[in-house]
Coordinates of C-alpha atoms in Angstrom, one line a residue:
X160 CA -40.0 14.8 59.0
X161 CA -38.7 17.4 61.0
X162 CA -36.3 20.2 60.3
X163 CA -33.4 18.6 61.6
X164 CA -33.8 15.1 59.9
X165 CA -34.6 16.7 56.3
X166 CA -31.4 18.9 57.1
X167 CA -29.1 15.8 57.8
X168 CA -30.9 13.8 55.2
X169 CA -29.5 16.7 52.6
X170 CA -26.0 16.8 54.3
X171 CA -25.9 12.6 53.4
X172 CA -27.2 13.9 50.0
X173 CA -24.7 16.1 49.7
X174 CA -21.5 14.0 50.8
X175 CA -22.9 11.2 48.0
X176 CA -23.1 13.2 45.7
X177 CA -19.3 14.6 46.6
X178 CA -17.9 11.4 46.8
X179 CA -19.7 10.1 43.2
X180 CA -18.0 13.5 41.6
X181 CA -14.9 12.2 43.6
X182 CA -15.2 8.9 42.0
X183 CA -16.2 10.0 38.9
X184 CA -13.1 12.2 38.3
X185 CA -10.7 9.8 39.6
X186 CA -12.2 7.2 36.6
X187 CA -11.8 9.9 34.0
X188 CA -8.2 10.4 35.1
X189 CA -7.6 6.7 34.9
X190 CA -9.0 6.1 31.5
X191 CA -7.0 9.6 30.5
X192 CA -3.9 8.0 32.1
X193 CA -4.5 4.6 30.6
X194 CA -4.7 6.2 26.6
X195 CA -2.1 8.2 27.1
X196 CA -0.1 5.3 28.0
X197 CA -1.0 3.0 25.4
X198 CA -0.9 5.9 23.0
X199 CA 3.0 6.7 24.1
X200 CA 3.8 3.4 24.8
X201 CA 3.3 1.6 21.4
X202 CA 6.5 3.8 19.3
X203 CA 7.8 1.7 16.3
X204 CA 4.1 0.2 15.7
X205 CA 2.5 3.5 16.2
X206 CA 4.3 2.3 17.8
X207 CA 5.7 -0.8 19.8
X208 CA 6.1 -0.9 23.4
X209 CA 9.2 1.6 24.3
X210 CA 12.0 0.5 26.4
X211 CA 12.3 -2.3 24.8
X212 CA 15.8 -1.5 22.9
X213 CA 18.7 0.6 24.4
X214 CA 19.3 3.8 23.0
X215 CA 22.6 1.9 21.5
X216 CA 20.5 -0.9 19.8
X217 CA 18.5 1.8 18.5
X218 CA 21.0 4.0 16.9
X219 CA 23.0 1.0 15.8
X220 CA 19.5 0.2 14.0
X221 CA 18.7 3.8 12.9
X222 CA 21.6 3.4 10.9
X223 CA 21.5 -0.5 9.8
X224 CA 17.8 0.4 8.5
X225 CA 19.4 2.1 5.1
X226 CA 21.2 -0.5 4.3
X227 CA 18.1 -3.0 4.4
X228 CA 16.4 -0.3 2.9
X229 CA 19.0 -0.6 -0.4
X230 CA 19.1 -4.4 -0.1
X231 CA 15.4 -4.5 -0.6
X232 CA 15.6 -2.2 -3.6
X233 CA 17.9 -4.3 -5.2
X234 CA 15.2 -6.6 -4.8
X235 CA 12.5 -5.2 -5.9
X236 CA 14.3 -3.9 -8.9
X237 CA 14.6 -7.4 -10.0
X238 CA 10.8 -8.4 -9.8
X239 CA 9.9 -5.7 -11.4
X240 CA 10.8 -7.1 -14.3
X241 CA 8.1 -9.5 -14.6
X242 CA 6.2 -5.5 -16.1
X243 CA 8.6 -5.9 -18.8
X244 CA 7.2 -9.4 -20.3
X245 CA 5.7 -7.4 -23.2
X246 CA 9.6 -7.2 -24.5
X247 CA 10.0 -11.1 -24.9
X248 CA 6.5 -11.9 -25.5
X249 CA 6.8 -11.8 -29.8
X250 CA 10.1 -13.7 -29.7
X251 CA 8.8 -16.3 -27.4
X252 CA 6.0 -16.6 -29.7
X253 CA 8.0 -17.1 -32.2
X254 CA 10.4 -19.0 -31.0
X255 CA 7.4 -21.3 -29.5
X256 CA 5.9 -21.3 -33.6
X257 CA 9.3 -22.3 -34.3
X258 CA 9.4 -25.5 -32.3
X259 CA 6.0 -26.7 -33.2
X260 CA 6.0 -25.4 -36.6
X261 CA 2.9 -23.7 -36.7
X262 CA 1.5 -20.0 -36.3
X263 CA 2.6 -17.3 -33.6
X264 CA 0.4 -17.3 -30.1
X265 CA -0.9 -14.9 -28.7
X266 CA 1.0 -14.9 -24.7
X267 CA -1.4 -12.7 -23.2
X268 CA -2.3 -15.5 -20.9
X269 CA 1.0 -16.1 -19.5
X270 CA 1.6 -12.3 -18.4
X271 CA -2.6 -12.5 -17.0
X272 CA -1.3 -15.3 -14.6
X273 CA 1.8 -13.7 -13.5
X274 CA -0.2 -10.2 -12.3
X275 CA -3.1 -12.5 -11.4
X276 CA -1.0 -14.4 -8.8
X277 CA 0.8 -11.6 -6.9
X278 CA -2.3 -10.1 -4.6
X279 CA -3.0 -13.2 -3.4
X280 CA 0.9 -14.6 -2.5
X281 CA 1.2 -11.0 -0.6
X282 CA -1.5 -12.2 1.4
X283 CA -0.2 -15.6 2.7
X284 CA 3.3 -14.8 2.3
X285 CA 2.9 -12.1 5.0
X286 CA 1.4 -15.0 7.0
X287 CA 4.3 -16.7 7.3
X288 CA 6.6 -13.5 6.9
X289 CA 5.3 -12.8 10.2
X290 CA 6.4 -15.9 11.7
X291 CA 9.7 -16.8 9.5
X292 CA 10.8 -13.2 8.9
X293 CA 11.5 -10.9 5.3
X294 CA 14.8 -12.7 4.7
X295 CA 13.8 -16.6 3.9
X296 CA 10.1 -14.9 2.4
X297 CA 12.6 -12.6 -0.2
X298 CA 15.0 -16.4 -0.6
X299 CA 11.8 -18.0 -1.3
X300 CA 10.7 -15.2 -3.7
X301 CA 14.4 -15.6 -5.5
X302 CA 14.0 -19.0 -6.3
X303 CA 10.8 -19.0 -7.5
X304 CA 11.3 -15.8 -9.6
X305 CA 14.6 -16.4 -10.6
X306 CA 13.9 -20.4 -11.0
X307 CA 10.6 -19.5 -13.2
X308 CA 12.9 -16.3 -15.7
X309 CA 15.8 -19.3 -16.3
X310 CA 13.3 -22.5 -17.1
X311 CA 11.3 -20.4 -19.2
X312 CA 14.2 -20.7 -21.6
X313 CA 13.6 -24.2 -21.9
X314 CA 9.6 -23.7 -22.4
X315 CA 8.6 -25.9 -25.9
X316 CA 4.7 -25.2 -24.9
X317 CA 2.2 -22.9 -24.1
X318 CA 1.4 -24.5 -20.6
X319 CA 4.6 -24.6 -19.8
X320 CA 5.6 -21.0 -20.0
X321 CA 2.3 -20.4 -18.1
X322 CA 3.3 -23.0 -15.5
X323 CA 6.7 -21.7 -14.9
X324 CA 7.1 -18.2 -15.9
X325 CA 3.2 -17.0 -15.1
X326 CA 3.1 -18.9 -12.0
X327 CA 6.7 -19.5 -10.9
X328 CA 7.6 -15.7 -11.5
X329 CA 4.0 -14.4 -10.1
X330 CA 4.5 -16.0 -6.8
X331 CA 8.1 -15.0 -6.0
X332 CA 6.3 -11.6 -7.5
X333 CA 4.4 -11.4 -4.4
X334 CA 6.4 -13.2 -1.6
X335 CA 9.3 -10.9 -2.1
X336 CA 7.4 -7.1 -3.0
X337 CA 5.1 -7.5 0.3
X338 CA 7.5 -9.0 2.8
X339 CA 10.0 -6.6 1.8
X340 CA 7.6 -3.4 1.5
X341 CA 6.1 -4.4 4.8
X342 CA 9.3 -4.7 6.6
X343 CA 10.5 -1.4 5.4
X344 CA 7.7 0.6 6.6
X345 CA 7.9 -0.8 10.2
X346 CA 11.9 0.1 9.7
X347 CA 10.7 4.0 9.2
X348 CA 7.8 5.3 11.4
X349 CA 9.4 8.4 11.3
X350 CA 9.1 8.7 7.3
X351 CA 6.8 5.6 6.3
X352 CA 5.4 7.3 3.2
X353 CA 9.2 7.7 1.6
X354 CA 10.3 4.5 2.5
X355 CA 6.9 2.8 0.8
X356 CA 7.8 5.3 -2.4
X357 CA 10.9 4.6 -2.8
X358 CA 10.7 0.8 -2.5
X359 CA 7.7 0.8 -4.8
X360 CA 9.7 3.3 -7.2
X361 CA 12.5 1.0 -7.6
X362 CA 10.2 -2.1 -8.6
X363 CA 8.5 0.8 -11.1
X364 CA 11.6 1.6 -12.7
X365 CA 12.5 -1.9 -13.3
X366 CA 10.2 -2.1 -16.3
X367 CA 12.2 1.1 -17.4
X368 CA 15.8 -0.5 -17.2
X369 CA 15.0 -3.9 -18.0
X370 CA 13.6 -3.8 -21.5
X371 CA 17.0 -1.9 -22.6
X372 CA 19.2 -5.2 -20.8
X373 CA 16.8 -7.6 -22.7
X374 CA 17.1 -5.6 -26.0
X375 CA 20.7 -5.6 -25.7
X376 CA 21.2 -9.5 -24.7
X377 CA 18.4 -10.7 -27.4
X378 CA 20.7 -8.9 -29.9
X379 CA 23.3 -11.4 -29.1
X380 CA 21.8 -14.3 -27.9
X381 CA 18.0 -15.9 -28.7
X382 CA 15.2 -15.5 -26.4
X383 CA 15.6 -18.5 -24.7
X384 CA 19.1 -17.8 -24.0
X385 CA 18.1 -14.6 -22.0
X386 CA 15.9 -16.1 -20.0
X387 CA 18.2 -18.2 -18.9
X388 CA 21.0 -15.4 -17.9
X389 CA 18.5 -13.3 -16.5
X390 CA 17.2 -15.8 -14.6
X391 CA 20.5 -16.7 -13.2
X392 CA 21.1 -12.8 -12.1
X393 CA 18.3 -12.2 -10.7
X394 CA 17.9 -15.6 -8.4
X395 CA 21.8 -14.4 -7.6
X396 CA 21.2 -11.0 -6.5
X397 CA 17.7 -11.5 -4.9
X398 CA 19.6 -14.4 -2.4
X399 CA 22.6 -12.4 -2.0
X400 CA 20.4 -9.2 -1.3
X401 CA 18.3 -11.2 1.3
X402 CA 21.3 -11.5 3.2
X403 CA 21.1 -7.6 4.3
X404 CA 17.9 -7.5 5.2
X405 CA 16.7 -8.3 8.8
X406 CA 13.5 -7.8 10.2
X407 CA 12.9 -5.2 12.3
X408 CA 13.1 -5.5 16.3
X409 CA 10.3 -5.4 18.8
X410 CA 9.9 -1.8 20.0
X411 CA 12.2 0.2 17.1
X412 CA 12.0 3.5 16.7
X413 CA 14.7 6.2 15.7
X414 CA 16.9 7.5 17.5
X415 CA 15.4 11.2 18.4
X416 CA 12.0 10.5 17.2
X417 CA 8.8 10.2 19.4
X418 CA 5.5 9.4 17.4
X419 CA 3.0 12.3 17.0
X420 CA -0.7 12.2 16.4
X421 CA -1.7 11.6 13.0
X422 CA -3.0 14.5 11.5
X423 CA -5.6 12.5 9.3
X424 CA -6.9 11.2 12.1
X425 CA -5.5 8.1 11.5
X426 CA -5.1 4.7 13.4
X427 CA -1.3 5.6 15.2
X428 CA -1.0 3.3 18.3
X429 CA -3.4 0.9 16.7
X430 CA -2.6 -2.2 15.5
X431 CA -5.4 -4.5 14.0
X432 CA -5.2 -7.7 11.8
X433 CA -6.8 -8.4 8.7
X434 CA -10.0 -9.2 10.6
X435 CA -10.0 -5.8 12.6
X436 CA -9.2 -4.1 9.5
X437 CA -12.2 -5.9 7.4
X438 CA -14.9 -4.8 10.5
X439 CA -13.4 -1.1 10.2
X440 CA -15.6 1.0 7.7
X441 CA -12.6 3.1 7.1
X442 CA -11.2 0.1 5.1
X443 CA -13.3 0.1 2.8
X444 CA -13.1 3.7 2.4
X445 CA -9.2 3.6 1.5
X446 CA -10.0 0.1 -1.1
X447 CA -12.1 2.1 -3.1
X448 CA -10.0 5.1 -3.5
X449 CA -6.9 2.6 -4.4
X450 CA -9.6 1.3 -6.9
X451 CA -10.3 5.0 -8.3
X452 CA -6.7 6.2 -8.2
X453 CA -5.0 3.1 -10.1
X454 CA -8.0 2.7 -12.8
X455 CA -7.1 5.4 -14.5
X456 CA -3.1 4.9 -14.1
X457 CA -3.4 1.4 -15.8
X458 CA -6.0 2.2 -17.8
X459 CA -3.2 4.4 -19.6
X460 CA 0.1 2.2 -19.0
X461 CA -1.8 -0.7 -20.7
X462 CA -2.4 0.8 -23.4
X463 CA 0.2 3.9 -23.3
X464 CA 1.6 3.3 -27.4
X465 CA -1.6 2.4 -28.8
X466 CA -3.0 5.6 -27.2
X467 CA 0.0 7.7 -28.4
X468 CA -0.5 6.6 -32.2
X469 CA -4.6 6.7 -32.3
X470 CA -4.9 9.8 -30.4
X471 CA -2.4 12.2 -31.5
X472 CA -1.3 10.3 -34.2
X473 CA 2.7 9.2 -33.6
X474 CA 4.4 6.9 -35.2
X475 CA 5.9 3.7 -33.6
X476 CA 9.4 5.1 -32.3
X477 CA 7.6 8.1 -30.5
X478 CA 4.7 6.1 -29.0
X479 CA 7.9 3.8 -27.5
X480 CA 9.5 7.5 -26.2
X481 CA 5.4 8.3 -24.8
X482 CA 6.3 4.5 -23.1
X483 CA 9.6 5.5 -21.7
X484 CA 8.5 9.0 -20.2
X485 CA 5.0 7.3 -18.9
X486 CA 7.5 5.2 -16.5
X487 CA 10.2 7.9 -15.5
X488 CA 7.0 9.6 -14.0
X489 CA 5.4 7.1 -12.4
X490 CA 8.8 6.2 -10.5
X491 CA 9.0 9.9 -9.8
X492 CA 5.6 9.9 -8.2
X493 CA 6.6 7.0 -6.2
X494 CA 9.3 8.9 -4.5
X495 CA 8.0 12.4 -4.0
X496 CA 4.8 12.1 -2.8
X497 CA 5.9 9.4 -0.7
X498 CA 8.4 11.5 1.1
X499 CA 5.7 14.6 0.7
X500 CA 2.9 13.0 2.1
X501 CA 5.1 12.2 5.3
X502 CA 5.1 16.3 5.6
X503 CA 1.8 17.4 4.2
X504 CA -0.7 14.9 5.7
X505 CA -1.8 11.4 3.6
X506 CA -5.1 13.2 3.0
X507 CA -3.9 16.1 1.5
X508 CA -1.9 14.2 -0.8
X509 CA -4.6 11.9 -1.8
X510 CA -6.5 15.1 -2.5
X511 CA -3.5 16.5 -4.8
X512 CA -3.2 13.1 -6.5
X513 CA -7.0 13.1 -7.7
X514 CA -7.1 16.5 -8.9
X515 CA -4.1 16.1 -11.0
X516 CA -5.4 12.5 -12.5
X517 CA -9.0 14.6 -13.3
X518 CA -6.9 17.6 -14.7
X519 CA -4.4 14.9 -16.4
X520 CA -7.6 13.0 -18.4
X521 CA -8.8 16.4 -19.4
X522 CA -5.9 17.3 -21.4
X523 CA -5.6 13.8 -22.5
X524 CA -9.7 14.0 -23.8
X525 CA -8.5 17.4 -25.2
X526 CA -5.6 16.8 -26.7
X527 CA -5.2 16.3 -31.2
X528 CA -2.4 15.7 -33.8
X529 CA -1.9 19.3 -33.6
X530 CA -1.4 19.7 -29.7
X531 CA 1.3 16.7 -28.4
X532 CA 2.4 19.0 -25.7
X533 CA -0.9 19.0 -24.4
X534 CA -0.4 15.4 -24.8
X535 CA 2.4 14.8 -23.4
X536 CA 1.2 17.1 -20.2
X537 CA -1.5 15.1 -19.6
X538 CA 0.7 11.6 -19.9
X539 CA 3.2 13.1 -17.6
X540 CA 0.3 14.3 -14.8
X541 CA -1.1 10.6 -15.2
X542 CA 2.1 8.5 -14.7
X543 CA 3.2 11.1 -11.6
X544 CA -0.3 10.8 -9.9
X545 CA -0.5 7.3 -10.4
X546 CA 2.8 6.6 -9.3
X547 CA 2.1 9.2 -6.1
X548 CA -0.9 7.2 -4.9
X549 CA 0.7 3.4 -5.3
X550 CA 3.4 5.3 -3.4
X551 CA 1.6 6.5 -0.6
X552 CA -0.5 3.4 0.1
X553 CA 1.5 1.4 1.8
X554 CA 2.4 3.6 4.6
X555 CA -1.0 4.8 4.5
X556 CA -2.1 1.2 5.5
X557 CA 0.3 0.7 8.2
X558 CA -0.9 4.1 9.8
X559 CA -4.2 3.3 9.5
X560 CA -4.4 0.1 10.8
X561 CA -0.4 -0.4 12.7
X562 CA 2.7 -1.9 11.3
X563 CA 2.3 -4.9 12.9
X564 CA 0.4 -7.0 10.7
X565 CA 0.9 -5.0 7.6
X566 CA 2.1 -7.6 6.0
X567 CA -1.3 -9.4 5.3
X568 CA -3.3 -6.1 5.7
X569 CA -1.8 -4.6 2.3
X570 CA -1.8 -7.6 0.8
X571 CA -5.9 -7.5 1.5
X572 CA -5.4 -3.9 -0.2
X573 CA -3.5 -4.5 -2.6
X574 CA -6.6 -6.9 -4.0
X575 CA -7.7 -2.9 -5.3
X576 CA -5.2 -3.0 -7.6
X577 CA -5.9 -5.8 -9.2
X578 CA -9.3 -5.6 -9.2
X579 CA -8.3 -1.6 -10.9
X580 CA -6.0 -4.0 -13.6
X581 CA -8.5 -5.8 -15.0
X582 CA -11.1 -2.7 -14.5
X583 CA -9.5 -0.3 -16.1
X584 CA -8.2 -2.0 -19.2
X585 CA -11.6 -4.0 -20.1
X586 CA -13.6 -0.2 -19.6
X587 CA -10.4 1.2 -22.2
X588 CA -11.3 -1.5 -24.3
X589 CA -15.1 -1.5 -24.5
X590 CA -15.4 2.2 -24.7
X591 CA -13.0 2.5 -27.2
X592 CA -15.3 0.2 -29.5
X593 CA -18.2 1.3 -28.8
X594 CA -17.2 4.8 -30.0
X595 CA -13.8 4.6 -32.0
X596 CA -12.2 6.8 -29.8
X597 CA -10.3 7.5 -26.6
X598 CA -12.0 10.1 -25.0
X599 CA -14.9 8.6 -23.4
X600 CA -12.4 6.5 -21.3
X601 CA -10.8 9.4 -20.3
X602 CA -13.3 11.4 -19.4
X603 CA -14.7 8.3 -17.4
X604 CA -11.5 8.3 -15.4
X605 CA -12.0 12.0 -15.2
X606 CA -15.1 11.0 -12.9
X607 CA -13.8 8.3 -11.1
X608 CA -10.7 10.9 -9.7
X609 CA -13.6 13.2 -8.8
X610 CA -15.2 10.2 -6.6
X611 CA -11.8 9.4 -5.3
X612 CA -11.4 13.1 -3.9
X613 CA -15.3 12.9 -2.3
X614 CA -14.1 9.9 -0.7
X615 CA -11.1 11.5 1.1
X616 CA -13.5 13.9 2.7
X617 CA -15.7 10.9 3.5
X618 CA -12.1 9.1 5.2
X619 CA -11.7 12.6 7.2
X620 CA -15.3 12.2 8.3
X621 CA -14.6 8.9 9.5
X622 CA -11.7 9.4 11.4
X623 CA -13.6 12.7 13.0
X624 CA -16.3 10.4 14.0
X625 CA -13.7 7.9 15.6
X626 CA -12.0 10.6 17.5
X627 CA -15.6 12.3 18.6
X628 CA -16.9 8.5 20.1
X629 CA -13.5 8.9 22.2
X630 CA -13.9 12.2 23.5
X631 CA -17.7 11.5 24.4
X632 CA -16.4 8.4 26.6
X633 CA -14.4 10.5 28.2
X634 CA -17.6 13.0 28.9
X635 CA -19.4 9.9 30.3
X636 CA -16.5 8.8 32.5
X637 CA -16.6 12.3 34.1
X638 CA -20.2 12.3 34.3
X639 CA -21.1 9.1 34.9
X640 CA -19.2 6.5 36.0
X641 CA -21.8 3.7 36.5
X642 CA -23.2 4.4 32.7
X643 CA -19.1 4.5 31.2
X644 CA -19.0 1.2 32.6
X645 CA -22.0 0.2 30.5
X646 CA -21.3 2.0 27.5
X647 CA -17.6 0.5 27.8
X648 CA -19.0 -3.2 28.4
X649 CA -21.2 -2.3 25.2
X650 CA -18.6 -1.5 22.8
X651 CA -16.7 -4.5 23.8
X652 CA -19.7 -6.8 23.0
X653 CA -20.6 -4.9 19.9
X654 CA -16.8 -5.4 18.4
X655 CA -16.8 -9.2 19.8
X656 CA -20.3 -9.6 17.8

């Protein structure tokens, strides 16, 4: 080849190899310009697409938002007291003994059923909350609460309690707590994590207020007769309450507020169902630290009098005050950490909340007759931390994984409380036979909130990972446009498969 053809051959050379750079920069720019916009583009979901409202439908809805905010507090403080069942469950047994003239039951079945039924109501009600809306999901969650409290007042049997109170009760349990919590996250992308806590405070402090109205009314009237007045209210307020509460509009977001990147490294501007969220490793990251963080909270609240009195040796009245306090904290929890975690990062939260349950079970495994206030410390760091991480979790899940299915998504989650409910009592209970005393269960727990804090680190890791895949796409695109292609076409088969 002469001179002059191997010289014109590298000038070709040259201008392909131009116009591939040219190419290859114009791809990366359109992939760049293509996040960006679905990043910015999805606001109340992480959000939803933007334009969708007018800036007056959004600031008459910035506003409208705290009133369905209240409205499903009201709510919520009415199913929460299905956590105060251990109030009429010796006069129902009596009163059941009564009727059939033999020996007192034991009702541990009926109060089994109702927490039992709740995880998986949450799940299928958000179904159909997603299609019908929070309103007729919290009616439907009225009548079968409110229905199940009044015709357990005319309960002659075991069964039928459990049919009608256990079941009946359970399922409005669930229908109205995750249609309402769902819908009031998506009402507050701005501040998800205190409008989670201070829903899920007000069904905590239920089981606080209730108890005292029971007491009062079963002075007056017989058991069956309060389950019939309760009943009444509560099917009465939860209708009239459901009456306030709307869903929240396509594209919301506050007026003043654009969303910002998550610094967890979380899932903002992603919105996956349940069976996105089941395929994401990160789930089951977040499951088991619910599973960590709420063993050891209802290990304790099971068993918070009996602890009092074999522990540090109360008597009856105090172990009720150890009751009392127990619940004032975990409501406080709810509220603060919720709105904290909004501020300081989910992560950093979760951190806080696992080094105060470890630093909580050592002064319960520490504490004797002689030292209640180290006691009482470590009761009051339980119930807070506790309450912080049942808080936190539901916005957590709806930043993780969008708003727009949370519905069903944390009613997948919530399966780790439950699972933690039955856990964490049964461990209480066969540890506390084996050797007589309490400690080994705490110091147990002690453990599990010092797997739940490795496990945040491994969430951060997982999130970094996600974010590092990203950036290397965007390498490739650069680089390589007929390989981004392929590695593109790849990822779509491998989440397909």
């Amino acid at each position: 080849m002469s001179a002059k053809s191997r010289k014109a051959a590298e000038v070709r050379i040259a201008e392909t190899h131009a116009a591939e750079v040219r190419i290859a920069e114009t791809h990366a720019a359109e992939v760049r310009i293509a996040e960006t916009r679905a990043a910015e583009g999805r606001i109340a979901e992480g959000c939803a697409v933007a334009g969708e409202l007018s800036e007056e439908q959004r600031g008459l809805w910035t506003r409208k938002r705290w009133a369905v905010l209240a409205a499903s507090c009201l709510v919520n403080l009415c199913i929460g007291a299905l956590y105060a069942w251990s109030v009429f469950a010796t006069p129902m047994a009596e009163h059941l003994a009564a009727l059939s003239g033999g020996t007192p039951e034991n009702l541990s079945i009926v109060f089994t059923t109702a927490c039992v039924l709740p995880p998986v109501t949450m799940i299928l009600g958000g179904i159909v909350n997603d299609r019908v809306g929070p309103r007729w999901m919290v009616i439907a969650g009225g009548i079968c609460f409110g229905g199940g409290m009044f015709l357990s007042g005319f309960a002659t049997s075991l069964p039928f309690l459990v049919a009608v109170f256990g079941v009946g009760c359970g399922l409005g349990d669930g229908f109205a707590y995750g249609s309402t919590l769902a819908n009031a996250v998506k009402f507050f992308p701005d501040r998800p994590g205190l409008a989670g806590g201070i829903i899920c405070a007000a069904y905590g402090i239920s089981s606080v207020i209730v108890p005292f109205v029971a007491t009062g009314l079963m002075a007056v009237f017989p058991v069956e007769e309060c389950f019939k007045i309760l009943g009444t209210v509560m099917l009465i307020v939860m209708v009239a309450a459901s009456f306030f509460i709307a869903p929240c509009p396509p594209g919301f977001a506050p007026t003043g507020w654009r969303p910002q990147r998550l610094a967890d490294g979380g899932g903002r501007g992603v919105n996956k169902d349940w069976r996105g969220m089941l395929k994401s490793p990160v789930f089951y990251t977040m499951f088991a630290m619910l599973v960590c963080g709420a063993f050891s909270g209802l290990m304790i609240i099971s068993q918070a009098s009996p602890i009092a009195q074999g522990a540090v040796g109360l008597d009856a009245a105090s172990a009720a005050a150890v009751v009392s306090v127990l619940a004032l904290c975990n409501t406080l929890g709810r509220i603060v950490s919720g709105s904290l975690s909004d501020k300081l990062g989910i992560t950093n939260t979760l951190r806080a909340v696992a080094v105060g349950f470890a630093i909580g079970m050592g002064a319960l495994s520490m504490a004797t007759d002689d030292s209640v206030v180290l006691f009482y410390f470590g009761i009051c760091l339980v119930g807070f931390c506790f309450g912080s991480i049942m808080g936190v979790y539901p916005g957590f899940t709806a930043l993780q994984f969008g708003s727009a299915h949370n519905s069903v998504n944390y009613g997948i989650m919530f399966i780790a409380f439950a699972a933690a409910g039955v856990l964490g009592p049964l461990a209480m209970n066969y540890l506390f036979g084996e050797t007589g005393s309490y400690q080994a269960a705490f110091l147990v727990a002690a453990c599990l909130a010092a797997m739940q804090l490795v496990l945040t680190f491994v969430y951060r890791l997982q999130n970094d990972a996600r974010r590092a895949r990203r950036r290397r796409r965007w390498l490739i695109a650069a680089k390589h446009p007929r390989r981004s292609l392929y590695v593109v076409r790849e990822m779509r088969r491998q989440r397909r498969a």
